[in-house]
mmCIF file of C-alpha atoms in Angstrom:
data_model
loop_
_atom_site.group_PDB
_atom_site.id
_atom_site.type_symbol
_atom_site.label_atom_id
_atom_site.label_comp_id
_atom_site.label_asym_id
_atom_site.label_seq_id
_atom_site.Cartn_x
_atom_site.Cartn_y
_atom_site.Cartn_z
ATOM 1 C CA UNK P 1 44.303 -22.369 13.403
ATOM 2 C CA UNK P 2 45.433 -18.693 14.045
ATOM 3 C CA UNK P 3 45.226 -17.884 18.093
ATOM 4 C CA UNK P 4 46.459 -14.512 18.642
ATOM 5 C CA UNK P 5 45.260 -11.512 17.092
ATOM 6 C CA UNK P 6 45.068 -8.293 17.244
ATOM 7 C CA UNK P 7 43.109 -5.835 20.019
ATOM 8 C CA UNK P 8 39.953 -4.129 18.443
ATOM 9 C CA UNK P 9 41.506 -0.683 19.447
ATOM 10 C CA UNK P 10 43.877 -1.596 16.588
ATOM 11 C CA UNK P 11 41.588 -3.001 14.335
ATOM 12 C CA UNK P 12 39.421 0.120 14.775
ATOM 13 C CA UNK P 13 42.572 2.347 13.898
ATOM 14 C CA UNK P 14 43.114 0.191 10.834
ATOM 15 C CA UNK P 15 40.392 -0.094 9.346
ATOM 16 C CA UNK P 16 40.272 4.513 9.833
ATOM 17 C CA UNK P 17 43.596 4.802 8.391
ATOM 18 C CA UNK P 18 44.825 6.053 11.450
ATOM 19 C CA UNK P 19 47.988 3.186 12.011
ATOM 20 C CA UNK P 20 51.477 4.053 11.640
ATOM 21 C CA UNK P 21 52.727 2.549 8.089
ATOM 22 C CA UNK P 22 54.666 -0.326 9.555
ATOM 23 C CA UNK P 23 52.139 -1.321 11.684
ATOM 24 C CA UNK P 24 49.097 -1.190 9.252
ATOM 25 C CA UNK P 25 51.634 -3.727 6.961
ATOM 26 C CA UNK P 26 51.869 -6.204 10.103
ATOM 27 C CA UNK P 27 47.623 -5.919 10.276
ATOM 28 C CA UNK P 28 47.215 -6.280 6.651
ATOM 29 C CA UNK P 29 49.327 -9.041 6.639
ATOM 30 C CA UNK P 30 48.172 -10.810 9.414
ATOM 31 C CA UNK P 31 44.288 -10.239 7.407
ATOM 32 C CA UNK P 32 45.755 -12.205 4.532
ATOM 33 C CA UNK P 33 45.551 -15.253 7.288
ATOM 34 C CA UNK P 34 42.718 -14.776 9.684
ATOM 35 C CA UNK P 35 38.901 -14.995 8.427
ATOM 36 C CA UNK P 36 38.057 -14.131 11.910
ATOM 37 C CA UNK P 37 40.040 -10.478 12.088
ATOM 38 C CA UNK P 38 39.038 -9.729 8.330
ATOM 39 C CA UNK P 39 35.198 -10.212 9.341
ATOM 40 C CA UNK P 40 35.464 -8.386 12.625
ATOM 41 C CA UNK P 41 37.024 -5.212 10.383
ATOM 42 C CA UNK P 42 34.239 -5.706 7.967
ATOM 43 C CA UNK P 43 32.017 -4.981 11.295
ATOM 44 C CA UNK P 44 34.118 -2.159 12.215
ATOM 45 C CA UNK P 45 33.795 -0.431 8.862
ATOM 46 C CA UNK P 46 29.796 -1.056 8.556
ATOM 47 C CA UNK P 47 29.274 0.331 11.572
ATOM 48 C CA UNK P 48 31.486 3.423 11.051
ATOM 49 C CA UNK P 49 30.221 4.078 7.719
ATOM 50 C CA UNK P 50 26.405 4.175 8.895
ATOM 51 C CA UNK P 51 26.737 6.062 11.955
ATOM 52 C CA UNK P 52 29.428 8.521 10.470
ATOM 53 C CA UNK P 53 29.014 8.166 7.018
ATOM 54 C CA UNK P 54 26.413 10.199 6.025
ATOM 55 C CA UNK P 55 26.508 13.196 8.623
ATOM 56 C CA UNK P 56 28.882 15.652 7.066
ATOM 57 C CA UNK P 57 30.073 16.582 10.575
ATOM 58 C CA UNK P 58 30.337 12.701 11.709
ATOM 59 C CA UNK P 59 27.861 12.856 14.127
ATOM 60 C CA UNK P 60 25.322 10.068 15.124
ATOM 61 C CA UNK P 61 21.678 11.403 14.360
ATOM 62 C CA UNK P 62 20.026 10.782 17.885
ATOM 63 C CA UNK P 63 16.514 10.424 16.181
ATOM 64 C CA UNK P 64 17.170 7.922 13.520
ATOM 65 C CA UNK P 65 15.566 4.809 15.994
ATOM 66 C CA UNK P 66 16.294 2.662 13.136
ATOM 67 C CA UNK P 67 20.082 2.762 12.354
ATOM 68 C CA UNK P 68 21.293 0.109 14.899
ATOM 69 C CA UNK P 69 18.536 -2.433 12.442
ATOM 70 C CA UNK P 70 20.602 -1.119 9.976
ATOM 71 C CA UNK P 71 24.148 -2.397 11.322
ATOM 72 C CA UNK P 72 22.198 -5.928 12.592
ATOM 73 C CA UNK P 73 20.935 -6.763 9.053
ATOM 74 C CA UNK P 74 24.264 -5.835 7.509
ATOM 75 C CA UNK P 75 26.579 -7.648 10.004
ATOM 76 C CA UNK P 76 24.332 -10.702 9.404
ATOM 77 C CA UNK P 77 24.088 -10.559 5.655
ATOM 78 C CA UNK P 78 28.418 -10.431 6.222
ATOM 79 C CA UNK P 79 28.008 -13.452 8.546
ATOM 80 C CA UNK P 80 26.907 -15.279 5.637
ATOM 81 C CA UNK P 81 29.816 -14.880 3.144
ATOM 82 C CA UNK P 82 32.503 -17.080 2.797
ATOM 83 C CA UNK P 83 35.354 -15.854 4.347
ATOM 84 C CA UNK P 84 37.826 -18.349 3.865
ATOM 85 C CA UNK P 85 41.554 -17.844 2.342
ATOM 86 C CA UNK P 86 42.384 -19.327 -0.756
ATOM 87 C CA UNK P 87 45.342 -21.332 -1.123
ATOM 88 C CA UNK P 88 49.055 -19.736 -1.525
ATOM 89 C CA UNK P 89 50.041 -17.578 -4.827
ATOM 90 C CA UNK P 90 53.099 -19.080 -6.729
ATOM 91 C CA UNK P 91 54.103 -15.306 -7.509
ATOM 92 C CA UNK P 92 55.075 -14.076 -4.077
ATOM 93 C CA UNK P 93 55.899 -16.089 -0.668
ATOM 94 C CA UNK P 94 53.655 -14.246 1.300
ATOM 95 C CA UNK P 95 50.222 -13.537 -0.330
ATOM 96 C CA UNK P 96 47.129 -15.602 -0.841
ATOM 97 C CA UNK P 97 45.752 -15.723 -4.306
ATOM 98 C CA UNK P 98 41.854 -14.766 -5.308
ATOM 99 C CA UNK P 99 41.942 -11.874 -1.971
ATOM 100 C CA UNK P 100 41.141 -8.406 -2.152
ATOM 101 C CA UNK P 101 43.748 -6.179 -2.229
ATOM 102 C CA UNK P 102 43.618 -3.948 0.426
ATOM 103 C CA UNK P 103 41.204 -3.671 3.742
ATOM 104 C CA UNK P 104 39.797 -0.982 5.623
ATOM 105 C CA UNK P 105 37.760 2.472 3.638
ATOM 106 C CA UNK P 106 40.560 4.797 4.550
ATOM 107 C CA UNK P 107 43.821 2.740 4.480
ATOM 108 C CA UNK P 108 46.795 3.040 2.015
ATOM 109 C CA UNK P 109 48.235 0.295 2.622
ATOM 110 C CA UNK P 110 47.906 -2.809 0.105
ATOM 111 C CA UNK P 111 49.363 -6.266 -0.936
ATOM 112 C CA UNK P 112 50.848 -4.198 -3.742
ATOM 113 C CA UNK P 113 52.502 -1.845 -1.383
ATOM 114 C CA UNK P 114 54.066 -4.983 0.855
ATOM 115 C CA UNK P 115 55.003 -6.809 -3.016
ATOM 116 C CA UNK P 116 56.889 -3.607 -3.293
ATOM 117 C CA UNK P 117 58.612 -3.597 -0.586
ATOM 118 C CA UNK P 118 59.550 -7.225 0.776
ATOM 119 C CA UNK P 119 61.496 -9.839 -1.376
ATOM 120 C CA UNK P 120 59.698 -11.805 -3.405
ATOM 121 C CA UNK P 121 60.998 -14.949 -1.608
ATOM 122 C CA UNK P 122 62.389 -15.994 1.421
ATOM 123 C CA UNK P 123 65.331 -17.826 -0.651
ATOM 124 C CA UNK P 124 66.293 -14.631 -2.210
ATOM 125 C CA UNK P 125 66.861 -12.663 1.124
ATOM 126 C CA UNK P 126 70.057 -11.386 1.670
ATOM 127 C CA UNK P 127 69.971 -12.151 5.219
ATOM 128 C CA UNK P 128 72.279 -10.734 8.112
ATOM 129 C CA UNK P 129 73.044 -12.635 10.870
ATOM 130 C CA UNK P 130 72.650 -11.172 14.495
ATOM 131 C CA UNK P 131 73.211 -14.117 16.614
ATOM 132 C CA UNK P 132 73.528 -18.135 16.167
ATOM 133 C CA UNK P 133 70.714 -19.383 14.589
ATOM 134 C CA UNK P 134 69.211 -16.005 14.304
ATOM 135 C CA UNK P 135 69.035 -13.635 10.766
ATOM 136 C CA UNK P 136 67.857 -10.759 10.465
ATOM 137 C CA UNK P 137 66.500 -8.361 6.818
ATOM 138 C CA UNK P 138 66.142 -4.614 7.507
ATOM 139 C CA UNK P 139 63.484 -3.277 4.973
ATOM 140 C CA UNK P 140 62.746 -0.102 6.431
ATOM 141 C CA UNK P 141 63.595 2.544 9.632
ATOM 142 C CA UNK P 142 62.354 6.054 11.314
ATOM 143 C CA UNK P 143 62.117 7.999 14.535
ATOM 144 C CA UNK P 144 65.704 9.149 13.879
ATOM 145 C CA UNK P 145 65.016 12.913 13.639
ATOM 146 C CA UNK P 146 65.950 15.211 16.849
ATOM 147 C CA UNK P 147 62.846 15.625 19.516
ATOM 148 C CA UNK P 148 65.148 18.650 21.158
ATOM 149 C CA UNK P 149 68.588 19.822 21.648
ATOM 150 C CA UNK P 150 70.081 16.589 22.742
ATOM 151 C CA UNK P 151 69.631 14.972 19.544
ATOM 152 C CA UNK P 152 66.917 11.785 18.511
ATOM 153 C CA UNK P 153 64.661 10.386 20.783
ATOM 154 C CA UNK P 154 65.123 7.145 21.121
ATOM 155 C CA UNK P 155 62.019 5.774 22.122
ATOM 156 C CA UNK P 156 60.863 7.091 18.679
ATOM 157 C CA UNK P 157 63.396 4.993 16.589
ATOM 158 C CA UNK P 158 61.946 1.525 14.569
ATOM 159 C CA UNK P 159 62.321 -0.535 12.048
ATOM 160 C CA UNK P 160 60.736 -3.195 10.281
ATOM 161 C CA UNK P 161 62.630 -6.243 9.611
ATOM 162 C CA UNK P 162 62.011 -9.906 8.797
ATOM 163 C CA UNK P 163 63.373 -12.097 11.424
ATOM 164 C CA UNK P 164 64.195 -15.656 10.517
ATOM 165 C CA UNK P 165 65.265 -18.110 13.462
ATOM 166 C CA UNK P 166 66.825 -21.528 12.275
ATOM 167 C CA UNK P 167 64.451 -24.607 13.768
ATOM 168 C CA UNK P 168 65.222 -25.413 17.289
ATOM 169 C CA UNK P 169 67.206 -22.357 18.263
ATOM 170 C CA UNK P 170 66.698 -19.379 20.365
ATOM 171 C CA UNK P 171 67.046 -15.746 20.690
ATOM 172 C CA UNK P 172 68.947 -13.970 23.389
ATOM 173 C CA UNK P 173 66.500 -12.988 26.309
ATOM 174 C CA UNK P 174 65.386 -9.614 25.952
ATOM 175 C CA UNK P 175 63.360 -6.673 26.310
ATOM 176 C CA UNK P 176 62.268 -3.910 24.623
ATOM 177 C CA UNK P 177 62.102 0.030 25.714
ATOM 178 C CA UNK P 178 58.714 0.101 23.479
ATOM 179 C CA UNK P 179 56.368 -2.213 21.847
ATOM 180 C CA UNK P 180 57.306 -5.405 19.191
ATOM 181 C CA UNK P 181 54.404 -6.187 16.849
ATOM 182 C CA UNK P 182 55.338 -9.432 14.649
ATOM 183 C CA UNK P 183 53.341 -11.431 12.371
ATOM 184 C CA UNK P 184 54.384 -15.111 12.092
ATOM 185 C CA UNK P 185 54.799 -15.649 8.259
ATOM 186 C CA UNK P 186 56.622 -19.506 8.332
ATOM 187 C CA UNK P 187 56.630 -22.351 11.107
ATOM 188 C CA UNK P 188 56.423 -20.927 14.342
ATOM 189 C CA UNK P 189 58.079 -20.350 17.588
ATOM 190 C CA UNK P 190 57.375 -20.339 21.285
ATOM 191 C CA UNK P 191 58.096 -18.197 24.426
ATOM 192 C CA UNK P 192 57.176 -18.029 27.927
ATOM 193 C CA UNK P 193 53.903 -16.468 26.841
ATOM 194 C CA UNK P 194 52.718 -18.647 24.780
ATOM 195 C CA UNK P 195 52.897 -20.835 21.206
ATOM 196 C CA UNK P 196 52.803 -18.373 18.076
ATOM 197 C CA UNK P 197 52.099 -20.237 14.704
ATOM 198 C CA UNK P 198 51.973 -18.938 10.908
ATOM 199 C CA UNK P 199 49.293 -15.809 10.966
ATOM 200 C CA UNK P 200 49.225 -15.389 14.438
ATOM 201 C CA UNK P 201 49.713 -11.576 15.564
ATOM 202 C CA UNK P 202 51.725 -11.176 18.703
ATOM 203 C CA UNK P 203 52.591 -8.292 21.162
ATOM 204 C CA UNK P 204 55.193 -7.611 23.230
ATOM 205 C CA UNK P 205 54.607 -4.641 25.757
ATOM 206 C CA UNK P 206 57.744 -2.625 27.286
ATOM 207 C CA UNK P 207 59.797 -4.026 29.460
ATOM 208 C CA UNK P 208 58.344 -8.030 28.650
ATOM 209 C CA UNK P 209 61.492 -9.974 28.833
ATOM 210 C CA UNK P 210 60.889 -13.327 26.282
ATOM 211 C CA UNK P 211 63.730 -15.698 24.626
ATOM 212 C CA UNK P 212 61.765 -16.719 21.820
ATOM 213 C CA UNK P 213 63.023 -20.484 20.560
ATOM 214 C CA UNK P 214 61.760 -21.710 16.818
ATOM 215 C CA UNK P 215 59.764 -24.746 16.534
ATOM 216 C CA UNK P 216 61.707 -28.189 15.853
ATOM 217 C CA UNK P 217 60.530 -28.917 12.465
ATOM 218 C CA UNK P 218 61.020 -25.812 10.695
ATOM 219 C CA UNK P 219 62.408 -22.552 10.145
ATOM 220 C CA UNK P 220 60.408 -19.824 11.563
ATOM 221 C CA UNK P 221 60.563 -16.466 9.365
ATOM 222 C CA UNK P 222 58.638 -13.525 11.042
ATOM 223 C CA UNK P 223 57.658 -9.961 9.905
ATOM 224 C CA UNK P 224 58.606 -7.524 13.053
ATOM 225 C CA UNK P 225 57.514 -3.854 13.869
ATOM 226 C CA UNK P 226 59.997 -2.930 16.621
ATOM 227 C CA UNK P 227 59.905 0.466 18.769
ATOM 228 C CA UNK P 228 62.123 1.960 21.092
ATOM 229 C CA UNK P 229 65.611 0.242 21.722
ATOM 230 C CA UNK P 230 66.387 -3.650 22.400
ATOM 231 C CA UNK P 231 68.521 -4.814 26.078
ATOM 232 C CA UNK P 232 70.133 -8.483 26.123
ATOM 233 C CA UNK P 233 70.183 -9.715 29.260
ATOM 234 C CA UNK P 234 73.462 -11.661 30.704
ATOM 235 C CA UNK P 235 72.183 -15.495 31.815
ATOM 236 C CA UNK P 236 74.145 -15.196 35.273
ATOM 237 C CA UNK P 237 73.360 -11.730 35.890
ATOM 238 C CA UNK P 238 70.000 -10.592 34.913
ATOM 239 C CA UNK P 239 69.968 -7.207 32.503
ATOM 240 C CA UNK P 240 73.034 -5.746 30.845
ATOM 241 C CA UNK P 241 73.099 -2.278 30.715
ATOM 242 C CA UNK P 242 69.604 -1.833 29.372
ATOM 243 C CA UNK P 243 68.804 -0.913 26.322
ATOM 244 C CA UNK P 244 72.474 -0.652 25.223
ATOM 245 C CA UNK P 245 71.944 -2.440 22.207
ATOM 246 C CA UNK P 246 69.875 -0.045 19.459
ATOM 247 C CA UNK P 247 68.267 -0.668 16.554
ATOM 248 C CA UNK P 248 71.020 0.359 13.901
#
């Protein structure tokens, strides 16, 4: 059972179009899991397309007393629809078979898009290591270009990576200068916040310190949106000199 999800301010994004590319893959991703998020979207997107939809200047109509009936009958009508995800497709590691492609009216982002861009297996990733027990796969960066005369802003840099942590061991404490989005794609893993299992969508906020440790039984494999810059922290000593280690 999926537990953590994403915020409806980033659902609502979404399902406009409006998400930064790496992040709309993490969402559509973690929609290929959870009945719950796909159905609250669906929601999102009725309502938007009946209250903007039809003004050419995307204003509500104050006198049409019968739109919010509307919404009602259609978000029940979706309450009745099976919204369950079928079983795992033999083609690629990370889709579901028999589900729609893509989500939201004005997204670009599809499971054709994330086929294209993330190996077709995990046994197939060439996988770098980045401490014990912890591998990392780069599939894509940005934020590198110069905000002003003293070169890149850092807070701007990311990447997306998959992140696989061998059962039973641990990242380095950290923290991060900007926000970490991750989807859990295989087993799971735990921090001080919480348990995170396959689907579930986590956040980490700036400057949350966690030492995430995989679950016992298996490998946990994760896809990661990363901002900003990464700081270790030394186990006698607290921080290092923060943020020293960067995303390249």
């Amino acid at each position: 059972m999926i537990s953590h999800h994403p915020d409806i301010d980033l659902l609502l994004e979404y399902s406009a179009g409006g998400s930064p590319f790496p992040l709309a893959m993490l969402l559509h991703m973690h929609l290929q899991y959870c009945s719950a998020c796909r159905h609250s979207l669906r929601k999102l997107e009725i309502i938007g397309g009946e209250f903007f939809g039809a003004s050419p200047e995307g204003q509500i109509d104050p006198v049409d007393e019968h739109a919010f009936d509307r919404v009602m009958a259609l978000i029940e009508a979706e309450e009745t629809a099976d919204l369950e995800v079928g079983t795992a497709g033999v083609e690629h590691t990370y889709f579901r078979k028999n589900f729609p492609q893509s989500y939201g009216a004005g997204n670009t982002v599809s499971s054709l898009a994330l086929e294209k861009l993330l190996p077709k297996r995990f046994s197939t990733i060439d996988w770098k290591r980045k401490w014990l027990g912890v591998f990392e796969h780069v599939i894509a960066t940005g934020g590198d270009k110069p905000s002003s005369d003293n070169g890149a802003d850092e807070s701007l840099r990311w990447k997306l990576a998959l992140q696989r942590t061998r059962k039973g061991c641990s990242a380095p404490k950290h923290v991060h200068s900007n926000c970490e989005y991750t989807v859990v794609l295989q087993g799971g893993y735990s921090d001080a916040g919480g348990v995170y299992r396959e689907g579930d969508f986590v956040v980490r906020t700036p400057d949350s310190a966690h030492r995430p440790r995989a679950m016992e039984d298996q490998d946990c494999i994760c896809l990661s949106y990363i901002q900003g810059k990464i700081g270790l922290f030394n186990p006698l000593s607290g921080p290092l000199t923060r943020f020293r280690q960067r995303l390249s």
